[in-house]
Short mmCIF file of C-alpha atoms in Angstrom, two decimals:
data_model
loop_
_atom_site.label_atom_id
_atom_site.label_comp_id
_atom_site.label_asym_id
_atom_site.label_seq_id
_atom_site.Cartn_x
_atom_site.Cartn_y
_atom_site.Cartn_z
CA UNK A 1 126.86 72.66 104.86
CA UNK A 2 124.40 73.41 107.62
CA UNK A 3 125.22 75.82 110.31
CA UNK A 4 122.59 76.68 113.22
CA UNK A 5 121.84 80.19 114.22
CA UNK A 6 123.08 80.48 117.72
CA UNK A 7 121.46 83.98 118.33
CA UNK A 8 117.83 83.36 119.41
CA UNK A 9 115.29 85.49 117.47
CA UNK A 10 114.13 88.56 119.23
CA UNK A 11 110.19 88.93 120.23
CA UNK A 12 108.12 90.56 117.41
CA UNK A 13 108.35 93.88 119.27
CA UNK A 14 111.98 93.93 119.13
CA UNK A 15 112.15 93.11 115.51
CA UNK A 16 114.07 96.03 113.79
CA UNK A 17 112.35 98.12 111.34
CA UNK A 18 113.70 100.71 109.06
CA UNK A 19 110.98 103.26 109.86
CA UNK A 20 111.26 102.66 113.72
CA UNK A 21 108.02 100.84 114.10
CA UNK A 22 107.03 97.55 115.92
CA UNK A 23 105.42 94.26 114.71
CA UNK A 24 101.95 93.63 116.19
CA UNK A 25 101.94 90.30 118.17
CA UNK A 26 98.25 89.85 117.09
CA UNK A 27 99.37 89.59 113.43
CA UNK A 28 98.66 86.19 111.87
CA UNK A 29 102.19 85.53 110.74
CA UNK A 30 103.45 86.42 114.39
CA UNK A 31 100.97 83.97 115.98
CA UNK A 32 101.65 81.21 113.40
CA UNK A 33 105.26 81.47 113.90
CA UNK A 34 104.78 81.04 117.70
CA UNK A 35 102.84 77.72 116.99
CA UNK A 36 105.24 76.04 114.84
CA UNK A 37 108.28 74.12 116.75
CA UNK A 38 111.05 75.41 114.68
CA UNK A 39 113.75 74.11 117.10
CA UNK A 40 112.41 70.65 117.40
CA UNK A 41 113.00 69.60 113.77
CA UNK A 42 116.06 71.67 112.86
CA UNK A 43 118.45 68.86 113.93
CA UNK A 44 116.62 66.26 111.76
CA UNK A 45 116.84 68.98 108.79
CA UNK A 46 120.33 69.66 109.45
CA UNK A 47 121.40 65.90 108.79
CA UNK A 48 120.32 66.49 105.15
CA UNK A 49 123.52 68.43 104.83
CA UNK A 50 127.30 67.92 105.07
CA UNK A 51 128.72 69.15 108.42
CA UNK A 52 131.95 70.44 106.84
CA UNK A 53 131.35 70.63 102.89
CA UNK A 54 129.57 72.92 100.74
CA UNK A 55 128.10 76.33 101.11
CA UNK A 56 126.19 77.15 104.22
CA UNK A 57 122.56 76.10 103.78
CA UNK A 58 119.47 78.09 104.60
CA UNK A 59 117.94 77.64 108.00
CA UNK A 60 115.18 75.23 108.50
CA UNK A 61 112.80 77.98 109.59
CA UNK A 62 113.57 79.84 106.51
CA UNK A 63 113.08 76.95 104.14
CA UNK A 64 109.73 75.89 105.96
CA UNK A 65 108.50 79.26 106.52
CA UNK A 66 108.85 80.23 102.70
CA UNK A 67 106.91 77.11 101.66
CA UNK A 68 104.20 77.77 104.22
CA UNK A 69 103.74 81.42 102.68
CA UNK A 70 103.94 80.15 99.22
CA UNK A 71 101.03 77.84 100.08
CA UNK A 72 99.20 80.08 102.38
CA UNK A 73 99.21 82.96 99.68
CA UNK A 74 98.77 80.79 96.62
CA UNK A 75 101.68 82.48 94.61
CA UNK A 76 104.32 81.42 92.28
CA UNK A 77 108.07 80.83 93.61
CA UNK A 78 109.14 84.42 92.42
CA UNK A 79 105.98 85.99 93.73
CA UNK A 80 106.65 84.39 97.06
CA UNK A 81 110.04 85.85 97.24
CA UNK A 82 108.80 89.17 96.25
CA UNK A 83 106.09 89.16 98.99
CA UNK A 84 108.83 88.24 101.59
CA UNK A 85 111.04 91.04 100.39
CA UNK A 86 108.03 93.69 100.62
CA UNK A 87 106.65 92.62 103.95
CA UNK A 88 108.41 92.57 107.47
CA UNK A 89 106.00 90.18 109.00
CA UNK A 90 106.96 87.47 106.53
CA UNK A 91 110.67 88.39 106.81
CA UNK A 92 109.95 87.77 110.71
CA UNK A 93 108.09 84.56 110.05
CA UNK A 94 110.99 83.16 108.12
CA UNK A 95 113.60 83.89 111.15
CA UNK A 96 115.16 87.29 109.94
CA UNK A 97 116.14 89.38 112.92
CA UNK A 98 115.47 92.68 111.15
CA UNK A 99 114.01 93.93 108.06
CA UNK A 100 115.80 93.93 104.79
CA UNK A 101 115.32 95.53 101.41
CA UNK A 102 116.98 92.83 99.48
CA UNK A 103 115.39 89.36 99.06
CA UNK A 104 116.76 86.96 101.75
CA UNK A 105 117.08 84.08 99.18
CA UNK A 106 116.37 83.27 95.54
CA UNK A 107 113.10 81.67 94.11
CA UNK A 108 115.26 78.67 92.72
CA UNK A 109 115.77 77.56 96.48
CA UNK A 110 112.21 76.89 96.61
CA UNK A 111 112.65 73.75 94.51
CA UNK A 112 115.34 72.55 96.83
CA UNK A 113 113.04 73.08 100.00
CA UNK A 114 110.35 71.14 98.44
CA UNK A 115 112.58 68.21 97.84
CA UNK A 116 113.99 68.06 101.48
CA UNK A 117 110.72 69.05 103.36
CA UNK A 118 108.44 66.11 102.31
CA UNK A 119 105.18 64.92 103.35
CA UNK A 120 106.43 62.70 106.18
CA UNK A 121 108.08 65.61 107.70
CA UNK A 122 105.25 67.83 107.51
CA UNK A 123 102.97 65.23 109.02
CA UNK A 124 105.56 65.08 112.16
CA UNK A 125 105.28 68.81 112.50
CA UNK A 126 101.48 68.94 112.34
CA UNK A 127 101.60 66.09 114.98
CA UNK A 128 103.87 68.15 117.21
CA UNK A 129 101.79 71.22 116.94
CA UNK A 130 98.48 69.38 117.85
CA UNK A 131 99.98 67.56 120.84
CA UNK A 132 101.44 70.74 122.19
CA UNK A 133 98.25 72.32 122.04
CA UNK A 134 96.55 69.39 123.48
CA UNK A 135 99.23 69.38 126.39
CA UNK A 136 98.56 73.15 126.93
CA UNK A 137 94.99 72.55 127.00
CA UNK A 138 95.09 69.88 129.52
CA UNK A 139 97.28 72.06 131.85
CA UNK A 140 94.49 74.93 131.80
CA UNK A 141 91.82 72.34 132.61
CA UNK A 142 93.91 70.88 135.57
CA UNK A 143 94.59 74.39 136.69
CA UNK A 144 90.90 75.07 136.61
CA UNK A 145 89.93 72.00 138.30
CA UNK A 146 92.57 72.70 141.12
CA UNK A 147 91.03 76.20 141.67
CA UNK A 148 87.62 74.68 142.06
CA UNK A 149 88.72 72.08 144.59
CA UNK A 150 90.43 74.93 146.80
CA UNK A 151 86.90 76.71 146.55
CA UNK A 152 88.40 79.62 144.62
CA UNK A 153 86.01 81.25 142.10
CA UNK A 154 87.33 81.32 138.50
CA UNK A 155 87.04 84.85 137.12
CA UNK A 156 85.39 85.35 133.75
CA UNK A 157 87.77 86.81 131.07
CA UNK A 158 86.96 89.01 127.98
CA UNK A 159 83.85 89.83 126.47
CA UNK A 160 81.38 87.73 124.33
CA UNK A 161 79.94 89.77 121.43
CA UNK A 162 76.85 88.34 119.83
CA UNK A 163 75.85 89.84 116.45
CA UNK A 164 72.76 88.41 114.82
CA UNK A 165 73.55 90.16 111.45
CA UNK A 166 76.37 87.38 110.75
CA UNK A 167 73.95 84.55 111.20
CA UNK A 168 71.86 83.33 108.15
CA UNK A 169 68.28 84.32 108.53
CA UNK A 170 65.79 81.69 107.50
CA UNK A 171 62.69 83.02 108.89
CA UNK A 172 59.90 83.87 106.71
CA UNK A 173 57.99 87.03 106.76
CA UNK A 174 54.04 86.87 108.05
CA UNK A 175 53.23 88.20 104.46
CA UNK A 176 54.96 85.11 102.81
CA UNK A 177 52.55 83.14 100.90
CA UNK A 178 54.81 80.20 101.24
CA UNK A 179 53.66 80.02 104.86
CA UNK A 180 50.04 79.78 103.87
CA UNK A 181 50.87 77.08 101.19
CA UNK A 182 52.96 75.03 103.53
CA UNK A 183 49.90 75.11 106.10
CA UNK A 184 47.77 73.72 103.36
CA UNK A 185 50.06 70.76 102.51
CA UNK A 186 50.46 69.91 106.18
CA UNK A 187 46.71 70.02 106.60
CA UNK A 188 46.02 67.84 103.56
CA UNK A 189 48.67 65.15 104.89
CA UNK A 190 46.80 65.03 108.11
CA UNK A 191 43.49 64.45 106.32
CA UNK A 192 45.14 61.78 104.31
CA UNK A 193 46.41 59.69 107.39
CA UNK A 194 43.10 60.14 109.20
CA UNK A 195 41.13 58.99 106.14
CA UNK A 196 43.47 55.57 105.74
CA UNK A 197 41.84 53.48 108.62
CA UNK A 198 38.11 54.85 107.72
CA UNK A 199 38.36 53.75 104.16
CA UNK A 200 35.70 50.83 104.70
CA UNK A 201 33.24 53.12 106.41
CA UNK A 202 33.79 56.37 104.20
CA UNK A 203 33.66 55.60 100.58
CA UNK A 204 34.76 59.09 99.74
CA UNK A 205 37.54 60.92 101.33
CA UNK A 206 36.61 64.60 102.07
CA UNK A 207 36.87 66.98 99.46
CA UNK A 208 40.08 69.32 99.68
CA UNK A 209 40.35 70.75 96.16
CA UNK A 210 44.12 70.53 96.39
CA UNK A 211 44.61 70.57 92.64
CA UNK A 212 42.85 73.79 92.47
CA UNK A 213 44.55 75.28 95.55
CA UNK A 214 47.95 74.11 94.14
CA UNK A 215 47.32 76.03 90.96
CA UNK A 216 46.17 79.11 92.51
#
């Protein structure tokens, strides 16, 4: 039996914690929870269950969220449940209203989740996420175009911080003998190319001593 949760989930800052703290909206699990269209696929997931018979099933958000946590962390079924029990962000991600010390489900449930949420459903969810982000991006572009047509200036937002230390440095030092050797190789290549059309007139190619230079 499947029963939909009627009460909407609170925003992350209203998630009840035992130590009177608040969830950060910048946490990766909170951000990911906002990206996934949970409600759009709950009806399709509910069709897999009887409307009247059987024990109440776990909600779609809890089922999919638990599988995502397992794959994201690379943990076993038991360790996944233990991570959820210890982490309030993970409990919020799977749809709980407040933190609870007891695990919200048993590890054996993941086997049933994997059977019900197949690759086809995952692909639908991914396409839905991509489409929603594209539509969101298109709206922002249209808004900017509209402002430009009205002659309004678009204000820059945020700060761009550039740090050269995080980029790979492939620049050689002036004292690197490799630079001298590379210059020698390029010079020999130029001499070879210039000598080709002059073979008839010049019997011997200008001496470069490349074998000796290569050894030294």
